[in-house]
PDB file of C-alpha atoms in Angstrom:
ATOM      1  CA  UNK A 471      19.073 186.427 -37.810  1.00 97.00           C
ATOM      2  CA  UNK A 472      15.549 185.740 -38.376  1.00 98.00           C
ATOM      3  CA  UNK A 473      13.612 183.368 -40.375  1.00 98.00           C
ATOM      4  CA  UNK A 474      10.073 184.784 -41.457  1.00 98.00           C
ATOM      5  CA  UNK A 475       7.411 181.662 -41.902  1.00 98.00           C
ATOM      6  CA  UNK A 476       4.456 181.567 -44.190  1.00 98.00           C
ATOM      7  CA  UNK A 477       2.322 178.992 -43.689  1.00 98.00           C
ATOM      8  CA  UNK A 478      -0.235 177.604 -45.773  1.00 98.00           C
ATOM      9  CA  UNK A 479      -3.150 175.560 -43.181  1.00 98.00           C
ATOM     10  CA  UNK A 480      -4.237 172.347 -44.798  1.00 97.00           C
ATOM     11  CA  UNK A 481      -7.822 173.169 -44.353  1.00 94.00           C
ATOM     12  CA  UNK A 482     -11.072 172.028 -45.392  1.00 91.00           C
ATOM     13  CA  UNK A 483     -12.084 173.423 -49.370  1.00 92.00           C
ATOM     14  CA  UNK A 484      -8.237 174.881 -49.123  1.00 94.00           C
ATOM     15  CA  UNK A 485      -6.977 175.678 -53.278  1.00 97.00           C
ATOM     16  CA  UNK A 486      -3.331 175.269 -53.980  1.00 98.00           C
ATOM     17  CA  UNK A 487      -1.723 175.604 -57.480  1.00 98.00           C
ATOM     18  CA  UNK A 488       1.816 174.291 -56.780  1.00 98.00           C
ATOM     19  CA  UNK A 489       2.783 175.017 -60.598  1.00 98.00           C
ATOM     20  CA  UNK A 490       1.777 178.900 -60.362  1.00 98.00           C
ATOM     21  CA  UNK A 491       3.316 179.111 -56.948  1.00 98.00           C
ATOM     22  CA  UNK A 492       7.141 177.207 -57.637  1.00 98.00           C
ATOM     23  CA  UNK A 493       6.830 178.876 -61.130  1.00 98.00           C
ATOM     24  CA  UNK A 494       5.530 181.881 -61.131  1.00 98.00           C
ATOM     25  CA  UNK A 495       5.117 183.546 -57.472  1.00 98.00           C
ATOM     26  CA  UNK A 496       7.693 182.191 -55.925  1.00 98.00           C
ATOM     27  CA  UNK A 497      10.165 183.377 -58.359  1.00 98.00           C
ATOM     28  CA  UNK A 498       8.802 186.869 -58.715  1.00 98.00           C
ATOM     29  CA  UNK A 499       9.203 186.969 -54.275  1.00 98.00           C
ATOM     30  CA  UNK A 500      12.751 185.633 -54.318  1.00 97.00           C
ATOM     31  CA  UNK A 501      14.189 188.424 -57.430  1.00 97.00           C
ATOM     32  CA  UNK A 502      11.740 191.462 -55.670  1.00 97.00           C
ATOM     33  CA  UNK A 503      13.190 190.546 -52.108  1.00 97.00           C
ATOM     34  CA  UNK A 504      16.842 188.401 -52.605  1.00 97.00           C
ATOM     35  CA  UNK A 505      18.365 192.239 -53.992  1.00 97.00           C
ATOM     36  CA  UNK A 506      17.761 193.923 -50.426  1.00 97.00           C
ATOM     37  CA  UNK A 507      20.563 194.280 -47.743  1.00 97.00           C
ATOM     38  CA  UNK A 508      20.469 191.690 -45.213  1.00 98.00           C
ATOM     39  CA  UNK A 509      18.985 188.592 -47.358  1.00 98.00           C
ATOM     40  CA  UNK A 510      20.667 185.460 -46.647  1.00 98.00           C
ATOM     41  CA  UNK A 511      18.009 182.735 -48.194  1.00 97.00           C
ATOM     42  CA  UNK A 512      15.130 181.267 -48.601  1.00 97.00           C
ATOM     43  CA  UNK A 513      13.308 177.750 -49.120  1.00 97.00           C
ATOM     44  CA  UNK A 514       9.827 176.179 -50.089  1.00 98.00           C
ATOM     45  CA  UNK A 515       8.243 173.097 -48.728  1.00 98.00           C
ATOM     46  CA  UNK A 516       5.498 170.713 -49.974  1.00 98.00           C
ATOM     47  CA  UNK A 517       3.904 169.103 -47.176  1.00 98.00           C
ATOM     48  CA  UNK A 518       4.009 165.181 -47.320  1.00 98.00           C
ATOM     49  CA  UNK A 519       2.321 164.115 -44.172  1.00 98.00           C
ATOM     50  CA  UNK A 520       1.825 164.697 -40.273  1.00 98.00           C
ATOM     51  CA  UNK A 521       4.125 162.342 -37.919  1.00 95.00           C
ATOM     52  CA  UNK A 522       2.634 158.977 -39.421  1.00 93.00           C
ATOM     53  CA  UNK A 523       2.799 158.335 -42.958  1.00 90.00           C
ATOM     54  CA  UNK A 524      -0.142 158.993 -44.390  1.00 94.00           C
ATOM     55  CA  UNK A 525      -1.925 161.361 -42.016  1.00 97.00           C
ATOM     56  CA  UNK A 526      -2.470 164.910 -43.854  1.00 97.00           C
ATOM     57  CA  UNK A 527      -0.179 167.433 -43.060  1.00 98.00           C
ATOM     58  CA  UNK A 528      -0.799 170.766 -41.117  1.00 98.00           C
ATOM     59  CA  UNK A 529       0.275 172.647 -43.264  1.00 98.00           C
ATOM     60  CA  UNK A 530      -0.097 172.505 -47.495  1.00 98.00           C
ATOM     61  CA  UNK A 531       3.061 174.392 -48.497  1.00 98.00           C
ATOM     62  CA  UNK A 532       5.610 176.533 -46.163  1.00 98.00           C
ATOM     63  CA  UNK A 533       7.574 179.470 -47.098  1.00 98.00           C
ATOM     64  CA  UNK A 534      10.768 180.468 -45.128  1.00 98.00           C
ATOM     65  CA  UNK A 535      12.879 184.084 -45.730  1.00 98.00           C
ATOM     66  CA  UNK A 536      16.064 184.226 -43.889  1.00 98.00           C
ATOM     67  CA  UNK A 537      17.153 187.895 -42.959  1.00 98.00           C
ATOM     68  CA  UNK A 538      19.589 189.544 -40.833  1.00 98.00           C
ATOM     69  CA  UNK A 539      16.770 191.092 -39.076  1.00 98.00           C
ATOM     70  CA  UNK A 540      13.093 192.140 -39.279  1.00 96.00           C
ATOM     71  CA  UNK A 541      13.488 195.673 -39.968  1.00 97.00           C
ATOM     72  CA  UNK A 542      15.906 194.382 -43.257  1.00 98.00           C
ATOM     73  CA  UNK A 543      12.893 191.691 -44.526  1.00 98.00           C
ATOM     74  CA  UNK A 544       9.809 194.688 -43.565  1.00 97.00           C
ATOM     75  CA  UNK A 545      12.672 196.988 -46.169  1.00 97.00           C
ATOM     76  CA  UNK A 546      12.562 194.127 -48.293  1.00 98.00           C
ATOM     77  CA  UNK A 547       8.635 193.337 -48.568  1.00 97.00           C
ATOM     78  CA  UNK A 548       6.839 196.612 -48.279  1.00 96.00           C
ATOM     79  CA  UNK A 549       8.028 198.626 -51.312  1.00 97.00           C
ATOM     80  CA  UNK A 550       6.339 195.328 -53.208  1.00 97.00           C
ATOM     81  CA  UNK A 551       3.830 193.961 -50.808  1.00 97.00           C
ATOM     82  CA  UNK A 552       0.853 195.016 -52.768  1.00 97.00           C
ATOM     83  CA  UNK A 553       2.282 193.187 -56.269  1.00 97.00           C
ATOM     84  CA  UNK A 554       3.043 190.064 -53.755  1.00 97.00           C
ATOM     85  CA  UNK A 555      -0.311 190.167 -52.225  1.00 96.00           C
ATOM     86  CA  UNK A 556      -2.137 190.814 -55.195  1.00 97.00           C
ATOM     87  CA  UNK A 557      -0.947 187.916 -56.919  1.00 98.00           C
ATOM     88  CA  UNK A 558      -1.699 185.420 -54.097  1.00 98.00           C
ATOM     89  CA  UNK A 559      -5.545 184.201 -55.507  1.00 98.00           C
ATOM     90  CA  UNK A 560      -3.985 183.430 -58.668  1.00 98.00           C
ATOM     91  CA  UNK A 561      -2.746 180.064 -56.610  1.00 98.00           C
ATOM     92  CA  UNK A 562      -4.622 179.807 -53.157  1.00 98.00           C
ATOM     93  CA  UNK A 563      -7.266 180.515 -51.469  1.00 98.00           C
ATOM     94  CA  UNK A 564      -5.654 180.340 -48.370  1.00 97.00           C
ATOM     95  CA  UNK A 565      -5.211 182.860 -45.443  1.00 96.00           C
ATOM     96  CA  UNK A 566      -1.200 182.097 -44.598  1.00 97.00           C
ATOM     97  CA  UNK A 567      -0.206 182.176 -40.993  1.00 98.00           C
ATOM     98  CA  UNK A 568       2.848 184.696 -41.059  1.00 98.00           C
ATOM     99  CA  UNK A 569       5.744 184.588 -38.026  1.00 98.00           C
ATOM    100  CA  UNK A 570       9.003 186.130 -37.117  1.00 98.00           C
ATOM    101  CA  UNK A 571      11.444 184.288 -35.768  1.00 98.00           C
ATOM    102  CA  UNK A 572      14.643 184.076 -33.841  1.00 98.00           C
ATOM    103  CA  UNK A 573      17.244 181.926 -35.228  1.00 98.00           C
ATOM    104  CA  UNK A 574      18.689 180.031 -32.366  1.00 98.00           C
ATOM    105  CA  UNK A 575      20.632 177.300 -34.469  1.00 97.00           C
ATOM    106  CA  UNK A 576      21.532 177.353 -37.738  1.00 95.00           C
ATOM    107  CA  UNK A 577      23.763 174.195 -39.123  1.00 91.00           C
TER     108      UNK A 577
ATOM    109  CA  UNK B1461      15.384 166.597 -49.976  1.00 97.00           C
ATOM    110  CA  UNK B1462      12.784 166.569 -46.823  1.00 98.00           C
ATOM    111  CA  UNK B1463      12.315 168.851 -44.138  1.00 98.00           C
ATOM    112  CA  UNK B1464      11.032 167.774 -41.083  1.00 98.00           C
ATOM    113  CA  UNK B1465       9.526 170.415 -38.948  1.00 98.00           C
ATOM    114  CA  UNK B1466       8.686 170.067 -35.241  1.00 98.00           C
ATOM    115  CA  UNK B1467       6.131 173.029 -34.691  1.00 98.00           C
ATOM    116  CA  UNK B1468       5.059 173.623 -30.470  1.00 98.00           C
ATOM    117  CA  UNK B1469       2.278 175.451 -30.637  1.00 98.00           C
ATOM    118  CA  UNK B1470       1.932 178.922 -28.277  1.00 97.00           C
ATOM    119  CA  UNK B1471      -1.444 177.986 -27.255  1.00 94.00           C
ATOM    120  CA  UNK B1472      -2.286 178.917 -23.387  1.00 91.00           C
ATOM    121  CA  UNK B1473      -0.981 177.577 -20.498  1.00 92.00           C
ATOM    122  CA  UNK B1474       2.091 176.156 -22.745  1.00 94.00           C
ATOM    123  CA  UNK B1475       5.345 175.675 -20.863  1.00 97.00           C
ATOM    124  CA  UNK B1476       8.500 176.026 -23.066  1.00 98.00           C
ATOM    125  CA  UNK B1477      11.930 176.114 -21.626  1.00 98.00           C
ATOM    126  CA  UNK B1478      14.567 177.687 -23.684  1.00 98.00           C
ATOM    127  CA  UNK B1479      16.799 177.190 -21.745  1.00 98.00           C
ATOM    128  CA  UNK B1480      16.759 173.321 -21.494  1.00 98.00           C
ATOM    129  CA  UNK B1481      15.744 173.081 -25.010  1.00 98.00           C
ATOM    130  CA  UNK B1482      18.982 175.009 -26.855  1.00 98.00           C
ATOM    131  CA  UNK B1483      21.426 174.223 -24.081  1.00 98.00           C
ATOM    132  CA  UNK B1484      21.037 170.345 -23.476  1.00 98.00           C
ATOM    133  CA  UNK B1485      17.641 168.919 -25.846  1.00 98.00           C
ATOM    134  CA  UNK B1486      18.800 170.137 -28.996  1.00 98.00           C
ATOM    135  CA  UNK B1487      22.452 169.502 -28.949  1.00 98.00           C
ATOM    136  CA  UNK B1488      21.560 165.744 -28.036  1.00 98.00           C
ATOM    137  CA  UNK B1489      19.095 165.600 -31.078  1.00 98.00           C
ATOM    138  CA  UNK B1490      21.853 167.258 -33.495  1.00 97.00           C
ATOM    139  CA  UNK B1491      24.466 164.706 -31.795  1.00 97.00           C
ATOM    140  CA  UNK B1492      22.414 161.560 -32.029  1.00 97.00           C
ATOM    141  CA  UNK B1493      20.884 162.462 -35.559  1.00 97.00           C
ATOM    142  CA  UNK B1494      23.884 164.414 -37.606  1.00 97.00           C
ATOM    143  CA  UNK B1495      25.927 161.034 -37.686  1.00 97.00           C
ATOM    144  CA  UNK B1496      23.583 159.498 -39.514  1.00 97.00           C
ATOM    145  CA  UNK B1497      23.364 159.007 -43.537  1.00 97.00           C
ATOM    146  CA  UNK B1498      20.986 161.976 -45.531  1.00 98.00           C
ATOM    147  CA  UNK B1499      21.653 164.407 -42.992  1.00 98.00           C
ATOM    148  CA  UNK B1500      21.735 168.045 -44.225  1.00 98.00           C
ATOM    149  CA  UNK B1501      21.060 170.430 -41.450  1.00 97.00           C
ATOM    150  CA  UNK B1502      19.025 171.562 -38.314  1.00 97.00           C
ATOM    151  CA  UNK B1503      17.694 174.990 -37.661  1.00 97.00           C
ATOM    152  CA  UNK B1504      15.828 175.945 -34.732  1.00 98.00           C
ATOM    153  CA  UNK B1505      13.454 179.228 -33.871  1.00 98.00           C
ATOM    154  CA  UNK B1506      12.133 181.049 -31.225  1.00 98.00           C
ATOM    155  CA  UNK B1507       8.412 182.448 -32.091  1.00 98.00           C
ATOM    156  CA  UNK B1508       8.852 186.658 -32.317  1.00 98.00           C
ATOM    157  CA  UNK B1509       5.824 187.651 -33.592  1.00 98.00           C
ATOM    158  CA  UNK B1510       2.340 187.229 -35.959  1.00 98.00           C
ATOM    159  CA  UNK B1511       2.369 189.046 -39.279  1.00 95.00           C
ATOM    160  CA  UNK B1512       2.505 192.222 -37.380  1.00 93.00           C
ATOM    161  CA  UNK B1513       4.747 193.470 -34.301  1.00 90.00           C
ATOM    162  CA  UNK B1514       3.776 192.557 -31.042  1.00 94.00           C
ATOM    163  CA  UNK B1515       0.729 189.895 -31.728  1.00 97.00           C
ATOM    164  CA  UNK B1516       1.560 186.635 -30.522  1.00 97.00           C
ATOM    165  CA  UNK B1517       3.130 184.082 -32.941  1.00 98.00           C
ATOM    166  CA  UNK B1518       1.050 180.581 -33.691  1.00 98.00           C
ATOM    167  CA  UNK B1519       4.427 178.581 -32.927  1.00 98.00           C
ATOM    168  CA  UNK B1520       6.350 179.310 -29.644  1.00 98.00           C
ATOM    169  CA  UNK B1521       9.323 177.652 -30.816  1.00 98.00           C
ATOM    170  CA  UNK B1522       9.935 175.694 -34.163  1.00 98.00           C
ATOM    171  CA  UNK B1523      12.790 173.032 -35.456  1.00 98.00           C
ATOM    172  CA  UNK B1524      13.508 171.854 -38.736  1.00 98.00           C
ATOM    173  CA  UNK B1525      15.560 168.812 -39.698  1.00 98.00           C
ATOM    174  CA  UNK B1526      16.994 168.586 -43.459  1.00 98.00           C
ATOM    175  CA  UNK B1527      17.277 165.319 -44.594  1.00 98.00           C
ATOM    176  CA  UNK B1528      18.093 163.544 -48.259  1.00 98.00           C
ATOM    177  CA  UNK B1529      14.939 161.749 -48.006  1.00 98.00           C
ATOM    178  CA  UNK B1530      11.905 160.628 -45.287  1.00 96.00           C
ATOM    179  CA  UNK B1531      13.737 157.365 -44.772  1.00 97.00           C
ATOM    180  CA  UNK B1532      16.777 158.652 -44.068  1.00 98.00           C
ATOM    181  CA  UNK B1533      15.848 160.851 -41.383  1.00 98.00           C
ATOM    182  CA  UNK B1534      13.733 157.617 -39.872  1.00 97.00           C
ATOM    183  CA  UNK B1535      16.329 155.875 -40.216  1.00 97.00           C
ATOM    184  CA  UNK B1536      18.181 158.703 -37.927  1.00 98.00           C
ATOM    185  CA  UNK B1537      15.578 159.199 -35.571  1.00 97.00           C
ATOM    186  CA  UNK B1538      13.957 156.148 -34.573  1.00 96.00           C
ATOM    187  CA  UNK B1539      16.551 154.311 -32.651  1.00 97.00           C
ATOM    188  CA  UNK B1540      16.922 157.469 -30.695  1.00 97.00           C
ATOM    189  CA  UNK B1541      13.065 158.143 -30.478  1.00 97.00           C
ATOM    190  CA  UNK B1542      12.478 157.159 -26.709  1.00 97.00           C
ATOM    191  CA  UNK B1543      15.447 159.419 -25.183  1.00 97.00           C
ATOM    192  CA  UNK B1544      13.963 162.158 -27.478  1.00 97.00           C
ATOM    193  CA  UNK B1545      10.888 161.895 -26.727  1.00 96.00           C
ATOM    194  CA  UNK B1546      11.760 161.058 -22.763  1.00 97.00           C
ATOM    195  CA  UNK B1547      13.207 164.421 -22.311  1.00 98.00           C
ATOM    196  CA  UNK B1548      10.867 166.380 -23.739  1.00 98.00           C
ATOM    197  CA  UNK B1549       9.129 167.022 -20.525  1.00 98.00           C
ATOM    198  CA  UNK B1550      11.854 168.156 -19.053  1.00 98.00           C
ATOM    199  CA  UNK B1551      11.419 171.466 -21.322  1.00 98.00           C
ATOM    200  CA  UNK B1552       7.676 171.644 -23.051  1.00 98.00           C
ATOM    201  CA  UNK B1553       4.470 170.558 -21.669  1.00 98.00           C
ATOM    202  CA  UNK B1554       3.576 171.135 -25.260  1.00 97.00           C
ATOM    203  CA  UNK B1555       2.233 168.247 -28.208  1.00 96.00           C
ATOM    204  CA  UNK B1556       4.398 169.709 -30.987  1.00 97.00           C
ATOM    205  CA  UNK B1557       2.429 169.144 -34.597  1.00 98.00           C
ATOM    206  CA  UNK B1558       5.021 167.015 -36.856  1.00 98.00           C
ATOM    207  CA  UNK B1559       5.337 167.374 -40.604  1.00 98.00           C
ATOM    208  CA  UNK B1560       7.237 165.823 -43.471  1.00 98.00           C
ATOM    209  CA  UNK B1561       7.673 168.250 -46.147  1.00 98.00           C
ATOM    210  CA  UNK B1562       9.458 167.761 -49.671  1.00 98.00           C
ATOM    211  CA  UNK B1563      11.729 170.586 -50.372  1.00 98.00           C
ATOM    212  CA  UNK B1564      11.082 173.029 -53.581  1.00 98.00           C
ATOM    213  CA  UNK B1565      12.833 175.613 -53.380  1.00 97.00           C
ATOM    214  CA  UNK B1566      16.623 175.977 -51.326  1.00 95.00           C
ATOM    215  CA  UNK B1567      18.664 179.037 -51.788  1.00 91.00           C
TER     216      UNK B1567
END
């Protein structure tokens, strides 16, 4: 299984609209990609804080798709990565850093 | 909910034993944590790729604790904090970045 991470850097001048992205984008993502084989999930994080309370976090908002593989979450996103793409300046202004990954443990 | 990510970053020079890490680090995390109140899950990654196939990924490895709440998983974590962190050389020679994040979005 792998677990595809977008990350949104907490960086100086960085633009988040929470309400268009939990609303609006998010939503749109989940229906476009949740009907293609090999899905199994997906969850969105606000980020609170580093280790210590208080201290900024990395990271502004995270983004996690969980597919049986790659080659079932590329299926998934190309066919509608333009629409996806295209609607990501309506809530950020932010260049995501994007990883594949390996589940190793899953509980 | 909260998720706490631990992120190790694949930066050079970084040491990361996978070996040690699913085989003997984690499971003593998931036993000393999991008994604890708020506990909803673990999930833990190795770093694929970037965006695109074959460029390095920004995380070598990544873990994510679910939790009801912040204090909960403090609550789980502290008294445990010093054997944690004690064997962490044993796998990484890496200073993972920590984040808190509030949970949006879990399907």
């Amino acid at each position: 299984m792998v677990r595809v991470s977008i990350l949104y850097p907490n960086t100086p001048g960085a633009r988040f609209d929470f309400r268009h992205y939990v609303a609006t984008h998010m939503p749109m993502s989940i229906r476009l990609l949740s009907v293609h084989a090999g899905f199994r999930g997906v969850s969105v994080e606000r980020g609170l804080s580093g280790a210590t309370a208080g201290s900024p976090p990395a990271f502004i908002a995270t983004c996690h798709f969980l597919f049986d593989s790659a080659e079932d979450f590329l299926a998934a996103f190309l066919p509608h990565a333009e629409v996806l793409r295209g609607d990501m300046p309506n809530y950020t202004n932010i260049d995501p850093v994007i990883q594949f990954n390996q589940v190793l443990i899953a509980q």
